[in-house]
Coordinates of C-alpha atoms in Angstrom, one line a residue:
Chain A
M239 CA -29.3 5.1 4.6
I240 CA -26.5 7.2 3.2
P241 CA -23.1 6.0 4.4
T242 CA -20.3 8.3 5.5
L243 CA -17.2 8.5 3.5
S244 CA -15.3 6.4 6.1
E245 CA -17.9 3.6 5.7
L246 CA -17.2 3.5 2.0
R247 CA -13.5 2.9 2.3
H248 CA -13.9 -0.7 1.3
C249 CA -15.2 0.5 -2.1
F250 CA -11.9 2.3 -2.8
E251 CA -9.7 -0.8 -2.7
G252 CA -9.8 -1.1 -6.5
A253 CA -11.5 -4.5 -6.7
V254 CA -14.1 -2.9 -8.9
P255 CA -12.8 0.1 -10.9
S256 CA -14.4 3.5 -10.1
V257 CA -15.3 6.0 -12.8
I258 CA -15.1 9.8 -12.9
A259 CA -17.3 12.2 -14.9
T260 CA -16.1 15.7 -15.5
C261 CA -17.2 18.5 -17.8
A262 CA -15.4 20.9 -20.1
P263 CA -16.4 24.6 -20.0
D264 CA -18.2 24.1 -23.4
G265 CA -20.5 21.5 -21.8
T266 CA -18.8 18.4 -23.2
P267 CA -18.9 15.7 -20.6
N268 CA -16.1 13.1 -20.2
V269 CA -16.2 9.8 -18.4
A270 CA -13.1 7.8 -17.6
Y271 CA -11.9 4.9 -15.3
L272 CA -9.8 5.6 -12.3
S273 CA -6.7 3.7 -11.1
Q274 CA -7.5 4.4 -7.5
V275 CA -9.7 6.5 -5.2
H276 CA -7.7 7.2 -2.0
F277 CA -9.4 7.9 1.3
V278 CA -7.8 11.0 2.8
D279 CA -10.1 11.8 5.7
A280 CA -13.8 12.0 6.5
E281 CA -14.3 14.8 4.0
H282 CA -11.7 14.3 1.3
V283 CA -10.5 11.8 -1.3
A284 CA -7.5 11.9 -3.6
L285 CA -7.3 10.7 -7.2
T286 CA -4.2 9.9 -9.2
F287 CA -2.9 12.4 -11.7
Q288 CA -0.9 10.3 -14.2
F289 CA -1.4 11.9 -17.6
F290 CA -2.5 15.3 -18.8
N291 CA -5.8 13.8 -20.1
T292 CA -9.2 15.2 -20.6
T293 CA -10.2 14.7 -16.9
R294 CA -7.2 16.7 -15.9
K295 CA -7.9 19.5 -18.3
N296 CA -11.5 19.6 -17.2
I297 CA -11.0 19.8 -13.5
L298 CA -8.4 22.5 -13.8
V299 CA -11.0 24.8 -15.4
N300 CA -14.2 23.3 -13.9
P301 CA -13.4 21.8 -10.5
R302 CA -16.7 19.8 -10.2
A303 CA -16.6 16.0 -10.7
V304 CA -18.7 13.0 -9.9
V305 CA -17.2 9.7 -9.1
Q306 CA -19.1 6.4 -9.0
V307 CA -17.7 3.6 -6.7
V308 CA -18.9 0.1 -6.3
D309 CA -19.1 -2.1 -3.2
P310 CA -16.9 -5.1 -4.0
V311 CA -19.2 -7.5 -2.1
S312 CA -22.8 -6.3 -2.4
A313 CA -22.3 -4.4 -5.8
A314 CA -24.0 -1.4 -4.3
H315 CA -23.3 1.8 -6.3
Y316 CA -22.5 5.1 -4.8
R317 CA -21.9 8.5 -6.4
L318 CA -19.6 11.1 -4.8
Q319 CA -20.0 14.7 -5.8
L320 CA -16.5 16.2 -5.7
E321 CA -14.8 19.5 -5.9
Y322 CA -11.1 19.6 -6.9
L323 CA -9.0 21.5 -4.4
R324 CA -5.3 21.0 -5.1
T325 CA -2.5 18.7 -6.4
E326 CA 0.2 17.4 -4.1
T327 CA 3.5 16.2 -5.8
E328 CA 5.4 15.2 -2.7
G329 CA 4.9 14.1 0.9
P330 CA 3.1 11.3 2.7
L331 CA -0.2 11.3 0.6
F332 CA 1.8 11.4 -2.7
E333 CA 4.2 8.6 -1.6
S334 CA 1.4 6.4 -0.3
M335 CA -0.6 6.8 -3.6
K336 CA 2.6 6.3 -5.6
A337 CA 3.4 3.0 -3.9
K338 CA -0.2 1.8 -4.3
L339 CA -0.2 2.8 -8.0
A340 CA 3.0 0.8 -8.5
G341 CA 1.2 -2.2 -7.1
I342 CA -1.7 -1.7 -9.4
A343 CA 0.5 -1.1 -12.4
S344 CA 2.5 -4.2 -11.7
H345 CA -0.7 -6.2 -11.3
T346 CA -2.1 -5.0 -14.7
G347 CA 1.2 -5.1 -16.6
M348 CA 1.3 -1.4 -16.8
S349 CA 4.5 -0.7 -14.9
K350 CA 6.1 1.3 -17.7
V351 CA 2.9 3.2 -18.3
F352 CA 1.6 4.2 -14.9
R353 CA 3.6 6.9 -13.2
L354 CA 2.2 9.2 -10.5
Q355 CA 2.6 12.8 -11.3
G356 CA 0.5 14.1 -8.5
S357 CA -2.3 13.4 -6.0
D358 CA -5.4 15.4 -6.8
V359 CA -7.2 16.2 -3.6
Y360 CA -11.0 16.7 -3.7
R361 CA -13.6 17.7 -1.1
V362 CA -16.5 15.4 -1.0
L363 CA -19.7 17.5 -1.3
D364 CA -22.3 14.8 -1.3
I365 CA -22.7 11.0 -1.2
E366 CA -25.6 9.4 -3.0
C367 CA -26.6 5.7 -2.9
V368 CA -27.6 4.7 -6.4
F369 CA -28.7 1.2 -5.5
G370 CA -27.9 -1.6 -3.2
E371 CA -26.9 -1.9 0.4
S372 CA -23.4 -1.6 1.7
S373 CA -21.7 -4.8 2.8
A374 CA -19.4 -3.0 5.2
R375 CA -21.5 -3.4 8.3
D376 CA -22.6 -7.0 8.1
A377 CA -19.9 -8.8 6.2
P378 CA -18.3 -11.5 8.2
R379 CA -14.8 -10.2 8.9
Q380 CA -12.1 -11.1 11.3
P381 CA -12.8 -9.0 14.4
L382 CA -9.8 -6.8 14.1
L383 CA -10.6 -4.4 16.9
H384 CA -10.9 -7.3 19.3
G385 CA -7.6 -8.7 17.9
L386 CA -5.9 -5.3 18.4
R387 CA -7.2 -5.1 21.9
A388 CA -5.6 -8.5 22.7
C389 CA -2.3 -7.4 21.1
L390 CA -2.2 -4.3 23.1
A391 CA -3.0 -6.1 26.3
E392 CA 0.0 -8.3 25.9
L393 CA 2.4 -5.3 25.4
V394 CA 1.5 -3.9 28.8
G395 CA 3.3 -6.5 30.7
C396 CA 6.6 -6.3 28.7
T397 CA 9.5 -5.1 30.9
D398 CA 12.2 -5.1 28.2
L399 CA 12.5 -4.2 24.6
A400 CA 13.2 -7.7 23.2
T401 CA 10.0 -9.1 24.8
L402 CA 8.0 -6.0 23.6
F403 CA 9.1 -6.6 20.0
D404 CA 8.5 -10.3 20.1
S405 CA 5.1 -9.9 21.8
A406 CA 3.9 -7.4 19.2
L407 CA 4.8 -9.8 16.3
Q408 CA 3.4 -12.8 18.1
G409 CA 0.2 -10.9 18.9
L410 CA -0.3 -10.0 15.3
E411 CA -0.1 -13.7 14.3
R412 CA -2.2 -15.0 17.2
H413 CA -4.9 -12.3 17.4
C414 CA -5.0 -10.7 13.9
G415 CA -4.0 -13.6 11.6
I416 CA -1.0 -11.7 10.3
R417 CA 1.8 -14.3 9.9
H418 CA 4.7 -12.5 8.3
A419 CA 5.9 -9.5 10.1
M420 CA 9.1 -7.7 11.1
L421 CA 10.3 -4.8 13.2
L422 CA 13.1 -2.5 12.1
V423 CA 14.8 0.0 14.3
H424 CA 15.9 3.4 13.1
D425 CA 19.7 4.2 13.1
A426 CA 19.4 8.0 12.8
A427 CA 23.2 8.6 12.4
R428 CA 23.4 6.3 9.4
A429 CA 19.9 7.0 8.0
R430 CA 19.2 3.3 7.9
L431 CA 16.8 0.8 9.5
Y432 CA 18.0 -2.5 10.8
T433 CA 15.8 -5.6 11.5
V434 CA 15.7 -6.5 15.2
A435 CA 12.7 -9.0 15.2
S436 CA 10.8 -11.0 12.6
R437 CA 8.2 -13.7 12.6
G438 CA 7.1 -16.1 9.9
Y439 CA 10.3 -16.4 7.9
P440 CA 12.7 -19.3 7.5
Q441 CA 15.6 -17.0 8.4
S442 CA 15.3 -14.3 11.1
G443 CA 17.1 -11.7 9.0
V444 CA 18.1 -9.9 12.2
G445 CA 20.7 -7.3 11.3
S446 CA 19.6 -6.9 7.7
E447 CA 19.4 -3.2 6.7
I448 CA 17.5 -0.9 4.5
G449 CA 18.1 2.8 3.7
I450 CA 15.6 5.5 4.6
G451 CA 13.6 6.1 1.4
E452 CA 14.3 2.6 -0.1
G453 CA 11.4 0.3 -0.8
I454 CA 8.1 0.4 1.0
I455 CA 9.7 0.3 4.5
G456 CA 12.2 3.1 3.7
V457 CA 9.5 5.3 2.1
A458 CA 7.2 4.8 5.1
A459 CA 10.0 5.8 7.4
R460 CA 11.0 8.9 5.3
E461 CA 7.4 10.1 5.0
R462 CA 6.3 9.1 8.5
S463 CA 3.2 7.6 6.8
P464 CA 1.8 4.2 6.5
I465 CA 2.2 2.7 3.0
R466 CA 0.0 -0.1 1.8
I467 CA 0.3 -2.1 -1.5
G468 CA -2.3 -4.6 -2.5
Y469 CA -0.4 -6.3 -5.3
A470 CA 3.2 -7.3 -5.9
A471 CA 5.0 -4.1 -6.9
Q472 CA 8.3 -4.9 -8.4
E473 CA 10.0 -1.6 -7.5
Y474 CA 9.0 -1.9 -3.9
L475 CA 10.0 -5.6 -3.4
Y476 CA 12.9 -6.3 -1.1
S477 CA 14.8 -8.4 -3.6
R478 CA 14.8 -5.5 -6.0
V479 CA 15.6 -2.8 -3.4
V480 CA 18.4 -4.8 -1.9
R481 CA 19.9 -5.6 -5.3
E482 CA 19.8 -2.0 -6.4
G483 CA 21.2 -1.0 -3.0
F484 CA 24.1 -3.4 -3.6
E485 CA 24.8 -2.1 -7.0
K486 CA 24.9 1.4 -5.7
S487 CA 27.0 0.6 -2.7
T488 CA 30.8 1.0 -2.5
A489 CA 32.9 -2.0 -1.5
G490 CA 33.0 -0.7 2.1
D491 CA 29.2 -0.9 2.3
A492 CA 29.0 -4.4 0.9
L493 CA 28.6 -5.8 4.4
E494 CA 25.2 -4.1 4.6
T495 CA 23.8 -6.5 2.1
S496 CA 25.5 -9.6 3.6
I497 CA 22.6 -10.4 5.9
P498 CA 19.7 -11.3 3.6
F499 CA 16.3 -9.8 4.2
P500 CA 13.8 -12.2 5.6
G501 CA 10.9 -10.9 3.4
L502 CA 8.7 -13.1 1.2
A503 CA 10.1 -13.5 -2.3
D504 CA 6.7 -13.1 -3.9
S505 CA 4.8 -10.8 -1.5
G506 CA 1.2 -10.2 -2.7
S507 CA 0.4 -7.5 -0.1
Q508 CA 2.6 -5.3 1.9
L509 CA 2.0 -2.8 4.7
A510 CA 4.7 -0.7 6.4
V511 CA 3.8 1.6 9.3
P512 CA 6.2 4.0 11.0
V513 CA 6.8 3.6 14.7
S514 CA 7.3 7.2 15.8
C515 CA 6.7 9.5 18.7
G516 CA 6.4 13.2 17.8
D517 CA 9.3 13.9 15.5
R518 CA 11.3 10.9 16.7
L519 CA 11.3 7.9 14.4
H520 CA 11.9 4.7 16.4
G521 CA 11.5 2.3 13.5
V522 CA 9.0 0.6 11.1
L523 CA 6.5 -2.2 11.7
Y524 CA 6.2 -4.2 8.4
V525 CA 3.7 -7.0 7.6
E526 CA 3.2 -8.9 4.4
S527 CA 1.2 -11.7 2.9
P528 CA 1.5 -14.0 -0.2
Q529 CA -2.2 -13.2 -0.8
E530 CA -3.1 -10.2 -2.9
R531 CA -5.3 -7.4 -1.4
R532 CA -4.8 -9.0 2.0
F533 CA -4.6 -5.7 3.9
T534 CA -7.4 -3.1 3.9
Y535 CA -7.9 0.2 5.5
E536 CA -9.0 -1.7 8.6
E537 CA -5.6 -3.5 9.0
E538 CA -3.9 -0.2 8.3
D539 CA -5.8 1.5 11.1
A540 CA -5.1 -1.4 13.5
L541 CA -1.3 -1.4 12.7
V542 CA -1.1 2.4 13.2
V543 CA -2.7 2.0 16.6
L544 CA -0.3 -0.8 17.5
A545 CA 2.7 1.2 16.2
G546 CA 1.6 4.1 18.4
Q547 CA 1.5 1.9 21.5
L548 CA 4.8 0.3 20.5
S549 CA 6.4 3.7 20.2
L550 CA 5.1 4.8 23.7
S551 CA 6.3 1.6 25.2
I552 CA 9.8 2.0 23.6
E553 CA 10.0 5.5 25.1
L554 CA 8.9 4.3 28.5
L555 CA 11.3 1.4 28.6
A556 CA 14.2 3.5 27.5
H557 CA 13.5 6.0 30.3
T558 CA 13.1 3.2 32.8
A559 CA 16.3 1.5 31.7
E560 CA 18.3 4.6 32.1
H561 CA 17.0 5.6 35.5
H562 CA 16.2 2.4 37.3
E563 CA 19.1 0.1 36.5
E564 CA 19.1 -2.9 38.8
T565 CA 22.1 -3.4 41.1
A566 CA 24.5 -6.2 40.2
V567 CA 23.5 -9.6 41.2
A568 CA 26.0 -12.1 42.4
A569 CA 28.0 -13.3 39.4
A570 CA 27.2 -16.8 38.2
P571 CA 30.1 -19.1 37.9
P572 CA 31.6 -18.8 34.4
C573 CA 30.6 -21.5 32.0
A574 CA 33.2 -24.0 31.1
V575 CA 35.5 -22.9 28.4
R576 CA 36.8 -25.7 26.3
G577 CA 37.6 -26.8 22.8
A578 CA 39.5 -25.1 19.9
A579 CA 40.0 -21.3 20.1
V580 CA 37.6 -19.1 18.2
A581 CA 39.2 -16.3 16.1
I582 CA 37.6 -12.9 16.6
K583 CA 38.7 -10.2 14.2
H584 CA 37.7 -6.6 14.7
F585 CA 38.2 -3.9 12.0
A586 CA 38.4 -0.6 13.8
A587 CA 37.5 1.4 10.6
D588 CA 33.9 0.4 10.7
H589 CA 33.8 -1.9 13.8
S590 CA 33.0 -4.9 11.7
V591 CA 33.5 -8.1 13.5
F592 CA 34.3 -11.6 12.0
V593 CA 34.0 -14.8 13.9
D594 CA 36.2 -17.5 12.4
N595 CA 36.1 -15.4 9.2
D596 CA 32.3 -15.2 9.1
Y597 CA 30.8 -11.8 9.2
L598 CA 28.9 -11.2 12.5
I599 CA 28.1 -7.5 13.0
K600 CA 29.4 -4.0 12.5
G601 CA 28.9 -0.4 13.6
V602 CA 27.9 0.4 17.1
A603 CA 26.8 -3.2 17.9
G604 CA 30.2 -4.3 16.6
A605 CA 32.1 -1.8 18.8
I606 CA 30.1 -3.0 21.8
F607 CA 30.9 -6.7 21.0
W608 CA 34.6 -5.9 20.7
K609 CA 34.6 -4.2 24.1
L610 CA 32.8 -7.1 25.8
V611 CA 35.2 -9.8 24.4
R612 CA 38.2 -7.6 25.2
D613 CA 37.1 -7.2 28.8
H614 CA 36.3 -10.9 29.0
A615 CA 39.8 -11.8 27.7
D616 CA 41.8 -9.1 29.6
A617 CA 39.9 -9.1 33.0
G618 CA 37.9 -12.2 32.9
R619 CA 34.7 -10.2 33.1
S620 CA 31.3 -11.7 32.2
E621 CA 28.8 -9.3 33.9
F622 CA 28.1 -6.0 32.3
S623 CA 25.6 -3.1 32.6
N624 CA 24.0 -0.9 30.0
R625 CA 25.2 2.1 32.0
E626 CA 28.9 1.3 31.7
L627 CA 28.5 0.9 27.9
R628 CA 26.7 4.3 27.8
L629 CA 29.6 5.9 29.7
D630 CA 32.5 4.1 27.9
P631 CA 34.3 6.8 25.9
T632 CA 35.9 4.2 23.6
L633 CA 32.5 3.2 22.2
K634 CA 31.5 6.8 21.2
L635 CA 27.8 5.9 21.5
P636 CA 25.4 8.3 20.0
D637 CA 23.5 10.5 22.5
I638 CA 20.9 9.3 24.9
T639 CA 18.2 9.2 22.3
D640 CA 20.0 6.3 20.6
N641 CA 18.4 3.1 21.6
L642 CA 21.3 1.1 23.1
E643 CA 18.9 -1.6 24.2
A644 CA 17.9 -2.2 20.6
R645 CA 21.6 -2.5 19.6
L646 CA 22.1 -5.1 22.3
I647 CA 19.1 -7.1 21.1
L648 CA 20.5 -7.0 17.6
L649 CA 23.9 -8.2 18.9
Q650 CA 22.3 -10.9 21.0
R651 CA 20.2 -12.2 18.1
R652 CA 23.0 -12.1 15.6
L653 CA 25.1 -14.2 18.0
A654 CA 22.2 -16.6 18.4
D655 CA 21.9 -16.9 14.6
R656 CA 25.6 -17.1 13.8
C657 CA 27.7 -18.2 16.7
T658 CA 27.1 -21.2 19.0
C659 CA 29.9 -20.5 21.5
I660 CA 29.2 -16.9 22.5
A661 CA 25.9 -15.7 23.8
I662 CA 24.4 -12.6 25.6
E663 CA 22.1 -13.4 28.4
K664 CA 20.0 -10.8 30.1
T665 CA 20.4 -10.9 33.9
G666 CA 18.2 -8.0 35.0
R667 CA 17.0 -4.5 34.0
G668 CA 20.0 -2.8 32.3
R669 CA 22.3 -5.8 33.0
F670 CA 23.5 -8.8 31.0
R671 CA 26.1 -11.6 31.0
L672 CA 28.5 -12.6 28.2
N673 CA 28.6 -16.4 28.1
V674 CA 31.7 -17.7 26.3
G675 CA 32.0 -21.5 25.7
R676 CA 35.4 -21.7 23.9
P677 CA 38.7 -19.8 24.2
L678 CA 38.9 -16.6 22.2
T679 CA 41.8 -15.3 20.1
L680 CA 41.4 -11.6 19.5
T681 CA 42.9 -9.7 16.6
D682 CA 42.4 -5.9 16.2
V683 CA 42.9 -4.4 12.8
P684 CA 43.5 -0.7 13.4
G685 CA 41.5 1.8 11.2
R686 CA 42.9 4.8 9.4
Chain B
M109 CA -33.6 13.2 -48.6
T110 CA -29.9 13.7 -47.6
T111 CA -27.4 10.9 -47.9
E112 CA -24.7 10.5 -45.2
T113 CA -21.5 10.3 -47.2
R114 CA -19.0 10.2 -44.3
L115 CA -18.0 6.8 -43.0
P116 CA -19.4 5.9 -39.6
I117 CA -17.0 6.5 -36.8
L118 CA -17.2 2.8 -35.7
D119 CA -16.0 -0.1 -37.8
E120 CA -17.8 -3.4 -37.5
T121 CA -15.4 -4.8 -34.9
R122 CA -15.8 -1.9 -32.6
A123 CA -19.5 -1.9 -33.1
Q124 CA -19.5 -5.5 -31.9
F125 CA -17.3 -4.6 -28.9
L126 CA -19.9 -2.2 -27.6
S127 CA -22.7 -4.8 -27.3
H128 CA -21.5 -7.4 -24.9
H129 CA -19.1 -8.3 -22.0
V130 CA -18.3 -4.6 -21.4
S131 CA -19.0 -2.3 -18.5
I132 CA -21.0 0.8 -19.8
L133 CA -21.1 4.1 -18.0
V134 CA -23.0 7.2 -19.3
A135 CA -22.2 10.8 -18.4
S136 CA -23.9 14.1 -19.2
C137 CA -23.9 17.5 -17.5
N138 CA -26.3 20.4 -16.8
A139 CA -26.2 24.0 -18.0
A140 CA -23.9 24.9 -15.1
C141 CA -21.5 22.2 -16.2
M142 CA -22.2 19.9 -13.2
P143 CA -21.5 16.4 -14.5
S144 CA -23.7 13.4 -13.9
V145 CA -23.0 9.7 -14.4
V146 CA -24.8 6.3 -14.4
R147 CA -24.3 2.7 -15.4
A148 CA -26.1 1.5 -18.5
Y149 CA -27.5 -2.0 -19.0
G150 CA -26.8 -2.8 -22.6
C151 CA -26.3 -1.2 -26.0
R152 CA -27.9 -1.4 -29.5
V153 CA -25.9 -0.3 -32.5
A154 CA -27.9 0.7 -35.6
P155 CA -27.2 -1.4 -38.8
D156 CA -25.4 1.6 -40.4
R157 CA -23.4 2.1 -37.1
R158 CA -24.3 5.8 -37.0
A159 CA -26.6 5.6 -34.0
I160 CA -25.9 4.1 -30.7
T161 CA -28.6 3.3 -28.1
V162 CA -27.9 2.6 -24.5
F163 CA -30.4 1.4 -21.9
L164 CA -30.7 3.2 -18.6
S165 CA -32.7 2.3 -15.4
V166 CA -35.1 5.2 -14.9
A167 CA -34.7 4.9 -11.1
Q168 CA -30.9 5.1 -11.2
S169 CA -30.6 7.8 -13.8
T170 CA -32.5 10.8 -12.5
A171 CA -29.7 13.3 -13.0
V172 CA -28.4 11.9 -16.3
L173 CA -31.9 11.8 -17.8
R174 CA -32.7 15.3 -16.6
D175 CA -29.4 16.6 -18.1
L176 CA -29.9 14.8 -21.4
G177 CA -33.5 15.9 -21.5
A178 CA -32.4 19.5 -21.2
G179 CA -30.2 19.1 -24.2
G180 CA -27.0 18.2 -22.5
A181 CA -24.2 16.4 -24.4
I182 CA -23.4 12.7 -23.8
A183 CA -20.3 10.7 -23.2
V184 CA -20.3 6.9 -22.9
V185 CA -17.3 4.7 -21.9
F186 CA -17.2 1.0 -22.7
S187 CA -14.6 -1.2 -21.0
R188 CA -14.0 -4.9 -21.0
P189 CA -12.7 -6.0 -17.5
T190 CA -10.6 -9.0 -18.7
T191 CA -8.6 -7.0 -21.3
H192 CA -8.9 -3.4 -20.1
E193 CA -9.9 -2.5 -23.7
T194 CA -11.7 0.8 -23.3
L195 CA -13.5 3.1 -25.7
Q196 CA -15.3 6.4 -25.1
L197 CA -17.9 7.8 -27.5
K198 CA -19.2 11.4 -27.4
G199 CA -22.3 12.9 -28.9
A200 CA -23.7 16.5 -29.0
R201 CA -27.1 15.5 -27.8
A202 CA -29.3 12.4 -27.1
S203 CA -32.9 11.4 -27.5
I204 CA -34.8 9.5 -24.8
A205 CA -37.4 7.0 -25.8
P206 CA -39.3 4.0 -24.4
L207 CA -37.7 0.6 -25.1
A208 CA -38.3 -0.7 -28.6
D209 CA -39.4 -4.2 -29.4
G210 CA -36.5 -6.5 -28.7
D211 CA -34.7 -4.1 -26.4
R212 CA -35.6 -5.9 -23.2
E213 CA -34.2 -9.1 -24.7
L214 CA -31.0 -7.2 -25.6
T215 CA -30.7 -6.0 -22.0
L216 CA -31.1 -9.5 -20.6
A217 CA -28.6 -10.9 -23.0
Y218 CA -26.2 -8.1 -22.2
G219 CA -26.7 -8.8 -18.4
C220 CA -25.7 -12.5 -19.0
S221 CA -22.6 -11.6 -21.0
F222 CA -21.4 -9.0 -18.4
G223 CA -22.1 -11.5 -15.6
E224 CA -19.8 -14.0 -17.3
E225 CA -17.1 -11.3 -17.7
V226 CA -17.4 -10.3 -14.0
A227 CA -17.2 -14.0 -13.0
S228 CA -14.0 -14.5 -15.0
V229 CA -12.3 -11.7 -13.0
G230 CA -13.2 -13.5 -9.8
F231 CA -16.6 -12.2 -8.6
G232 CA -19.1 -14.7 -7.4
E233 CA -22.7 -15.3 -8.4
P234 CA -24.3 -13.0 -5.8
F235 CA -22.2 -10.1 -7.0
Q236 CA -22.9 -10.9 -10.7
R237 CA -26.6 -10.9 -10.0
A238 CA -26.5 -7.7 -7.9
I239 CA -24.4 -5.6 -10.3
M240 CA -26.9 -6.4 -13.1
S241 CA -30.0 -6.0 -11.0
G242 CA -30.9 -2.9 -12.9
T243 CA -31.6 -5.0 -16.0
G244 CA -35.0 -5.9 -14.5
E245 CA -36.0 -2.3 -13.8
E246 CA -38.1 0.2 -15.7
A247 CA -35.8 1.4 -18.5
V248 CA -35.5 3.9 -21.3
A249 CA -33.5 3.9 -24.5
V250 CA -31.1 6.8 -24.9
T251 CA -29.9 7.2 -28.6
F252 CA -27.1 9.4 -29.9
T253 CA -24.9 9.8 -32.9
P254 CA -21.3 9.5 -31.9
A255 CA -19.4 12.6 -33.2
A256 CA -16.1 11.5 -31.6
A257 CA -14.5 8.3 -30.3
F258 CA -11.5 8.0 -28.1
E259 CA -9.2 5.1 -27.4
Q260 CA -9.0 4.8 -23.6
T261 CA -7.3 1.5 -23.1
P262 CA -4.5 2.2 -20.6
G263 CA -1.3 2.7 -22.5
P264 CA 0.6 5.2 -24.6
S265 CA -2.3 5.9 -27.0
A266 CA -4.9 6.4 -24.2
G267 CA -7.0 9.5 -25.0
Q268 CA -6.2 9.6 -28.7
P269 CA -9.2 10.1 -31.1
L270 CA -10.0 7.0 -32.9
A271 CA -8.8 6.8 -36.5
V272 CA -11.7 6.2 -38.9
K273 CA -10.8 3.2 -41.0
S274 CA -11.8 3.6 -44.7

């Protein structure tokens, strides 16, 4: 039986190199190996344009080509009759192939040689089975669809963002066997992404940041497209991205690199999927594995569905939080304050906050923290609501589309990571409590 | 009788390279410049290195054999998976003949060597057997004189015509 193009995606992962035959107008054939065959949709594939070689020359004057791909399990051979349509030099398809090529180049020691100049898009005219049977249907695989279903079922019951994020990452581990994952939230005003949840790393890395367009996560965010790399690609690894970001940053931005990324030092496979709703980017879901070629098109599909559900849940929870804030419950007795005073220093210029000279947080989350500890010190307050933060003119919060809840999660988790005597405890929908265990000494350093 | 005075395009080392441990793909095209491609199961190099013969499964090569039979030109790429060393040969035409004495043995020996190569890049025994299953099929010998050779190992010199060593 002739498979569909979708059923052949596992032959495009590069385990067995594919070959392309083209023909010059004078009838001279040419046959060459391909770095990758990229599945575009049910009727199109894209091939890499790296050099102006004979294949390239041929397809520009004679658009017909035939590609032979091999099933990496059964060794079945398939021929795809192709017609060249166009070359894309920017956008999601290009960036996705560029990242994948970087992984292949790194794997084969060709980093300096392979550079993507364009993505050549072809229409698939015909598929022919040369010999063998596809392994796609009967190979024993982890039942991903079942795992995804279980993941999604657990998201349904989540009534706040923190639980939603944690459930998603926990579900990936429990039901899909994906053990290293993180969620980053988009800070549109600063064109950056900050980590709010992670799983499978020695350090949570909450609060660590990456710029839009930087590394695999930043590129996925910029292009609103999933990016998947099957080998360690040096230029997309965190360590490299963060180091370069640090080198480029001015002294004022150095704090951005002061929270280390939780990512694996020697990641073998990476997959970053944007969490977006229409034009609005909420963040990026990122998974990785020390194993090479761990993620296939199947995992990519599953994570795109999961990210879609996450984004809808984020929208729904934000709407609910704004419109259905719970009324205040009776304040709990304040926890005992004892011990030596803790020095809290706030720099108004960037709202960076230091606790006993250790960096805690900055930006909007830093401004919120400063308001909370001030109100606690001045008025003895411990109970707060999201609404009052939203309405507080001193905080200058971005508009309603900004995810205040995500910033509170960030603050809550940074405190849990870095500070034993101050904690934020959720007390209801849109309400929380500031628990302070030691006396506070507040110092405000005015900005320019 | 004419005597070929030019040096063969392949030196002894490259002639050796073609015969074992390499993946071999053969392409041709029809009069309308529609390309065709198929895997070959082994290669024989003439003692004077001026004629190259590749072995094709008849069942798998319908389009390629039809195109070559109609006078189409030939291109063959040889690549060694463990080193990425790759060479492409081109000829203006090819002749198709039954296997000669000893060709079946050459095919089987080639199948063993390529199986070893595939194993050393991580594929198991079932895959090795399956990818070389064509070695047992009805086969023909396709012979051509390489008129051009191209270095295709990924790198700065990929695509360059091979320099003929004197």
